[in-house]
Amino acid sequence: MDCLSRAPRHQSIPLPYETFPFNLRPSLACETTTLSIPLDLPTLYCPNLSADEFSRPATIPQTNILRIVHPCLSGGAILVRPYAAGSNVVTVGDVLHAIHAYLATPISPTHIPANRRADVISYYQSQSRSPSTSSLKRTHLLEGGTIFAGLTMNISQSNQILGTIDELQSRTWILVTREEQSRHTQYPAYQQGPTAAQLSASRSHQQPYPVDEMGYRLSETGETLNAARFYPTPPFSGGGW
């Protein structure tokens, strides 16, 4: 028996997952977005999102999958994949559609964490004015914070929400939402956005003509826009419960 065969065997140590920096499109990033999208409507409604921006890649470099989490949606994550046939690039529209469709999915009270069940059901019943929970949806887990306020990346926080570390951690963003009547209250609470006064001051310096979410002037005829700004949402088919 030679020396090599007598050498002690050591356990292999798994290397950390390789992460690659993905930059989010400004129209989706919490720090730069001007979108204010209600996520609790039956149809995805994007008041100031142009059709051109809707079809743009969601990240640089481009990716064929990304993941979205939210502290109030514990137990599930939104996996976003290209919806268009033959496409290998996740677009801005894919992200918004996936979020909207995921939140519109019906759930039962057993899907709600026990420590939040009473509060969520109480909120739902106050909105529906009915003791029944037959129309309960994931959007009710947000307890009123249903306005899209962008996405932010915090790998440590998202890993904590998911309870795991995996190869998608560099393509995982946290959904930030706010209440409809309050621009000061954002969820997650640690994500601080501009105040109403700051937004007002910023808008006071803008040109009087309408602009889209990227700051480009819109044509008078609206040729570059989806005139209705309604985008039919395909059924959610990603990850989750």
Tab-separated table of C-alpha atoms in Angstrom:
chain	number	residue	atom	x	y	z
A	1	MET	CA	0.000	0.000	0.000
A	2	ASP	CA	1.550	3.347	-1.004
A	3	CYS	CA	1.576	6.576	0.962
A	4	LEU	CA	-1.322	8.091	-0.976
A	5	SER	CA	-3.678	5.282	-0.118
A	6	ARG	CA	-2.801	5.658	3.589
A	7	ALA	CA	-3.366	9.432	3.598
A	8	PRO	CA	-6.242	10.499	5.894
A	9	ARG	CA	-9.412	11.591	4.144
A	10	HIS	CA	-10.826	15.003	5.021
A	11	GLN	CA	-14.431	16.060	4.729
A	12	SER	CA	-15.136	18.435	1.892
A	13	ILE	CA	-16.178	21.939	2.920
A	14	PRO	CA	-18.878	23.562	0.763
A	15	LEU	CA	-17.819	26.902	-0.660
A	16	PRO	CA	-20.097	29.953	-0.292
A	17	TYR	CA	-22.548	30.547	-3.099
A	18	GLU	CA	-21.063	32.735	-5.798
A	19	THR	CA	-22.958	35.995	-6.098
A	20	PHE	CA	-22.986	38.269	-9.112
A	21	PRO	CA	-24.067	41.902	-8.815
A	22	PHE	CA	-27.449	42.429	-10.451
A	23	ASN	CA	-28.695	45.989	-10.767
A	24	LEU	CA	-32.418	46.612	-10.773
A	25	ARG	CA	-34.056	48.845	-13.367
A	26	PRO	CA	-34.646	52.324	-11.852
A	27	SER	CA	-38.399	52.115	-12.460
A	28	LEU	CA	-38.525	49.131	-10.065
A	29	ALA	CA	-35.937	50.173	-7.472
A	30	CYS	CA	-37.361	51.603	-4.257
A	31	GLU	CA	-34.806	54.398	-4.214
A	32	THR	CA	-35.655	55.723	-7.688
A	33	THR	CA	-39.133	54.539	-8.730
A	34	THR	CA	-41.988	56.966	-9.239
A	35	LEU	CA	-44.499	54.166	-9.719
A	36	SER	CA	-47.425	54.008	-7.321
A	37	ILE	CA	-49.271	50.832	-8.230
A	38	PRO	CA	-52.268	49.471	-6.300
A	39	LEU	CA	-51.704	45.749	-5.867
A	40	ASP	CA	-55.197	44.901	-4.618
A	41	LEU	CA	-57.147	45.677	-7.798
A	42	PRO	CA	-58.556	42.819	-9.923
A	43	THR	CA	-56.367	43.969	-12.854
A	44	LEU	CA	-52.825	45.327	-12.784
A	45	TYR	CA	-53.092	49.108	-13.146
A	46	CYS	CA	-49.940	51.162	-13.803
A	47	PRO	CA	-50.886	54.860	-14.015
A	48	ASN	CA	-47.552	56.195	-15.288
A	49	LEU	CA	-45.840	53.196	-16.829
A	50	SER	CA	-45.199	53.382	-20.562
A	51	ALA	CA	-45.504	50.310	-22.760
A	52	ASP	CA	-41.840	50.697	-23.685
A	53	GLU	CA	-40.694	50.662	-20.065
A	54	PHE	CA	-43.060	47.767	-19.347
A	55	SER	CA	-41.099	45.587	-21.796
A	56	ARG	CA	-37.597	46.568	-20.625
A	57	PRO	CA	-35.321	44.022	-18.884
A	58	ALA	CA	-35.815	44.181	-15.119
A	59	THR	CA	-32.109	43.822	-14.319
A	60	ILE	CA	-28.634	44.529	-15.639
A	61	PRO	CA	-27.205	42.093	-16.519
A	62	GLN	CA	-30.331	40.367	-17.748
A	63	THR	CA	-31.624	37.292	-15.944
A	64	ASN	CA	-34.185	34.567	-16.616
A	65	ILE	CA	-35.303	34.328	-12.982
A	66	LEU	CA	-35.469	36.506	-9.903
A	67	ARG	CA	-37.137	36.217	-6.520
A	68	ILE	CA	-39.174	38.619	-4.409
A	69	VAL	CA	-39.959	38.346	-0.701
A	70	HIS	CA	-41.858	40.395	1.868
A	71	PRO	CA	-41.864	40.093	5.681
A	72	CYS	CA	-45.664	39.799	5.741
A	73	LEU	CA	-45.584	36.983	3.169
A	74	SER	CA	-43.584	34.591	5.325
A	75	GLY	CA	-43.713	31.025	4.109
A	76	GLY	CA	-43.587	31.920	0.442
A	77	ALA	CA	-41.581	33.754	-2.185
A	78	ILE	CA	-42.469	35.102	-5.610
A	79	LEU	CA	-40.412	33.499	-8.355
A	80	VAL	CA	-40.449	35.678	-11.466
A	81	ARG	CA	-39.780	34.102	-14.853
A	82	PRO	CA	-40.304	35.424	-18.402
A	83	TYR	CA	-43.961	35.212	-19.371
A	84	ALA	CA	-43.575	35.762	-23.129
A	85	ALA	CA	-43.125	32.563	-25.113
A	86	GLY	CA	-39.524	32.014	-26.176
A	87	SER	CA	-38.199	34.806	-23.965
A	88	ASN	CA	-35.249	34.268	-21.651
A	89	VAL	CA	-35.287	37.711	-20.023
A	90	VAL	CA	-37.371	38.862	-17.055
A	91	THR	CA	-38.905	42.249	-17.844
A	92	VAL	CA	-40.349	45.059	-15.751
A	93	GLY	CA	-43.804	43.838	-16.745
A	94	ASP	CA	-42.979	40.264	-15.703
A	95	VAL	CA	-42.047	41.504	-12.226
A	96	LEU	CA	-45.212	43.561	-11.772
A	97	HIS	CA	-47.428	40.811	-13.170
A	98	ALA	CA	-45.878	38.196	-10.889
A	99	ILE	CA	-46.317	40.350	-7.779
A	100	HIS	CA	-49.915	41.204	-8.664
A	101	ALA	CA	-50.868	37.620	-9.527
A	102	TYR	CA	-49.209	36.212	-6.404
A	103	LEU	CA	-51.062	38.615	-4.128
A	104	ALA	CA	-54.367	37.946	-5.902
A	105	THR	CA	-54.167	34.218	-5.142
A	106	PRO	CA	-56.846	33.000	-2.674
A	107	ILE	CA	-55.689	31.530	0.618
A	108	SER	CA	-57.305	29.924	3.621
A	109	PRO	CA	-56.840	31.049	7.237
A	110	THR	CA	-54.443	28.124	7.774
A	111	HIS	CA	-51.968	29.817	5.418
A	112	ILE	CA	-51.676	32.729	7.841
A	113	PRO	CA	-49.008	32.439	10.563
A	114	ALA	CA	-50.672	31.774	13.908
A	115	ASN	CA	-49.246	34.911	15.507
A	116	ARG	CA	-50.864	37.097	12.802
A	117	ARG	CA	-54.038	35.174	12.036
A	118	ALA	CA	-56.387	37.154	14.257
A	119	ASP	CA	-55.113	40.524	13.011
A	120	VAL	CA	-55.246	39.561	9.323
A	121	ILE	CA	-58.742	38.088	9.557
A	122	SER	CA	-59.925	41.114	11.534
A	123	TYR	CA	-58.538	43.432	8.844
A	124	TYR	CA	-60.087	41.343	6.075
A	125	GLN	CA	-63.516	41.337	7.724
A	126	SER	CA	-63.367	45.090	8.258
A	127	GLN	CA	-62.780	45.513	4.519
A	128	SER	CA	-65.226	42.912	3.265
A	129	ARG	CA	-67.886	43.600	5.915
A	130	SER	CA	-68.521	39.867	6.086
A	131	PRO	CA	-67.682	37.225	8.721
A	132	SER	CA	-66.828	34.751	5.950
A	133	THR	CA	-63.205	34.221	4.887
A	134	SER	CA	-64.102	32.687	1.518
A	135	SER	CA	-62.607	35.643	-0.405
A	136	LEU	CA	-59.402	35.852	1.614
A	137	LYS	CA	-56.329	36.537	-0.581
A	138	ARG	CA	-52.621	36.946	-0.050
A	139	THR	CA	-53.015	40.686	-0.493
A	140	HIS	CA	-54.850	40.749	2.849
A	141	LEU	CA	-51.642	39.603	4.523
A	142	LEU	CA	-50.322	43.116	3.880
A	143	GLU	CA	-53.082	44.559	6.087
A	144	GLY	CA	-53.600	47.667	3.969
A	145	GLY	CA	-50.030	48.213	2.762
A	146	THR	CA	-50.992	47.385	-0.804
A	147	ILE	CA	-49.362	50.186	-2.823
A	148	PHE	CA	-46.206	49.149	-4.685
A	149	ALA	CA	-43.309	51.347	-3.553
A	150	GLY	CA	-40.456	49.527	-5.275
A	151	LEU	CA	-37.977	46.743	-4.584
A	152	THR	CA	-34.866	46.870	-2.450
A	153	MET	CA	-32.007	44.425	-1.952
A	154	ASN	CA	-30.800	43.389	1.480
A	155	ILE	CA	-29.312	39.897	1.292
A	156	SER	CA	-29.118	39.451	5.044
A	157	GLN	CA	-32.742	40.482	5.533
A	158	SER	CA	-34.058	38.398	2.633
A	159	ASN	CA	-32.148	35.324	3.853
A	160	GLN	CA	-33.743	35.835	7.260
A	161	ILE	CA	-37.215	36.087	5.727
A	162	LEU	CA	-36.632	32.906	3.718
A	163	GLY	CA	-34.827	31.082	6.504
A	164	THR	CA	-32.221	29.809	4.061
A	165	ILE	CA	-29.225	30.741	1.931
A	166	ASP	CA	-29.157	29.581	-1.675
A	167	GLU	CA	-27.908	30.398	-5.155
A	168	LEU	CA	-30.684	32.944	-5.760
A	169	GLN	CA	-29.679	35.263	-2.928
A	170	SER	CA	-28.045	37.723	-5.338
A	171	ARG	CA	-31.257	37.834	-7.383
A	172	THR	CA	-33.628	38.266	-4.457
A	173	TRP	CA	-35.309	41.596	-3.732
A	174	ILE	CA	-37.595	42.688	-0.923
A	175	LEU	CA	-40.943	44.142	-1.921
A	176	VAL	CA	-41.626	47.515	-0.305
A	177	THR	CA	-45.262	48.555	0.027
A	178	ARG	CA	-47.122	51.396	1.666
A	179	GLU	CA	-50.626	52.252	2.730
A	180	GLU	CA	-52.788	54.026	0.202
A	181	GLN	CA	-53.401	57.191	2.209
A	182	SER	CA	-49.978	57.452	3.828
A	183	ARG	CA	-46.782	58.080	1.929
A	184	HIS	CA	-44.872	57.994	5.211
A	185	THR	CA	-45.677	54.412	6.211
A	186	GLN	CA	-43.708	51.845	4.258
A	187	TYR	CA	-43.338	48.126	4.749
A	188	PRO	CA	-40.746	46.805	5.551
A	189	ALA	CA	-40.436	49.557	8.157
A	190	TYR	CA	-36.628	49.663	7.918
A	191	GLN	CA	-36.856	50.912	4.320
A	192	GLN	CA	-37.110	54.688	4.500
A	193	GLY	CA	-38.274	56.490	1.379
A	194	PRO	CA	-38.663	60.201	0.578
A	195	THR	CA	-41.177	62.155	2.648
A	196	ALA	CA	-44.219	63.822	1.155
A	197	ALA	CA	-42.509	67.209	1.506
A	198	GLN	CA	-39.442	65.934	-0.358
A	199	LEU	CA	-41.622	64.491	-3.107
A	200	SER	CA	-43.519	67.760	-3.408
A	201	ALA	CA	-40.311	69.794	-3.584
A	202	SER	CA	-38.916	67.476	-6.218
A	203	ARG	CA	-42.056	67.674	-8.343
A	204	SER	CA	-42.114	71.484	-8.118
A	205	HIS	CA	-38.973	71.570	-10.267
A	206	GLN	CA	-40.359	69.271	-12.943
A	207	GLN	CA	-41.539	70.458	-16.347
A	208	PRO	CA	-45.322	71.072	-16.687
A	209	TYR	CA	-45.676	68.448	-19.404
A	210	PRO	CA	-46.335	64.819	-18.401
A	211	VAL	CA	-43.388	62.466	-18.042
A	212	ASP	CA	-43.141	58.733	-17.550
A	213	GLU	CA	-41.442	56.913	-14.673
A	214	MET	CA	-38.021	57.315	-16.301
A	215	GLY	CA	-38.402	61.087	-16.719
A	216	TYR	CA	-38.998	61.018	-20.477
A	217	ARG	CA	-41.607	63.340	-21.911
A	218	LEU	CA	-44.791	61.675	-23.079
A	219	SER	CA	-46.206	62.566	-26.467
A	220	GLU	CA	-49.335	64.663	-26.630
A	221	THR	CA	-51.152	61.893	-28.469
A	222	GLY	CA	-50.012	59.220	-26.043
A	223	GLU	CA	-48.650	57.046	-28.840
A	224	THR	CA	-45.961	55.581	-26.619
A	225	LEU	CA	-48.439	54.692	-23.880
A	226	ASN	CA	-50.887	51.961	-23.136
A	227	ALA	CA	-53.759	54.438	-23.061
A	228	ALA	CA	-55.735	52.584	-20.395
A	229	ARG	CA	-52.635	51.626	-18.371
A	230	PHE	CA	-54.362	48.332	-17.550
A	231	TYR	CA	-52.307	45.185	-18.104
A	232	PRO	CA	-54.222	41.878	-17.880
A	233	THR	CA	-52.450	39.686	-15.366
A	234	PRO	CA	-51.680	36.065	-16.299
A	235	PRO	CA	-52.349	33.467	-13.584
A	236	PHE	CA	-49.537	33.122	-11.082
A	237	SER	CA	-47.488	29.993	-11.733
A	238	GLY	CA	-44.317	30.617	-9.739
A	239	GLY	CA	-43.230	29.485	-6.293
A	240	GLY	CA	-45.113	29.880	-3.050
A	241	TRP	CA	-47.565	27.909	-1.012
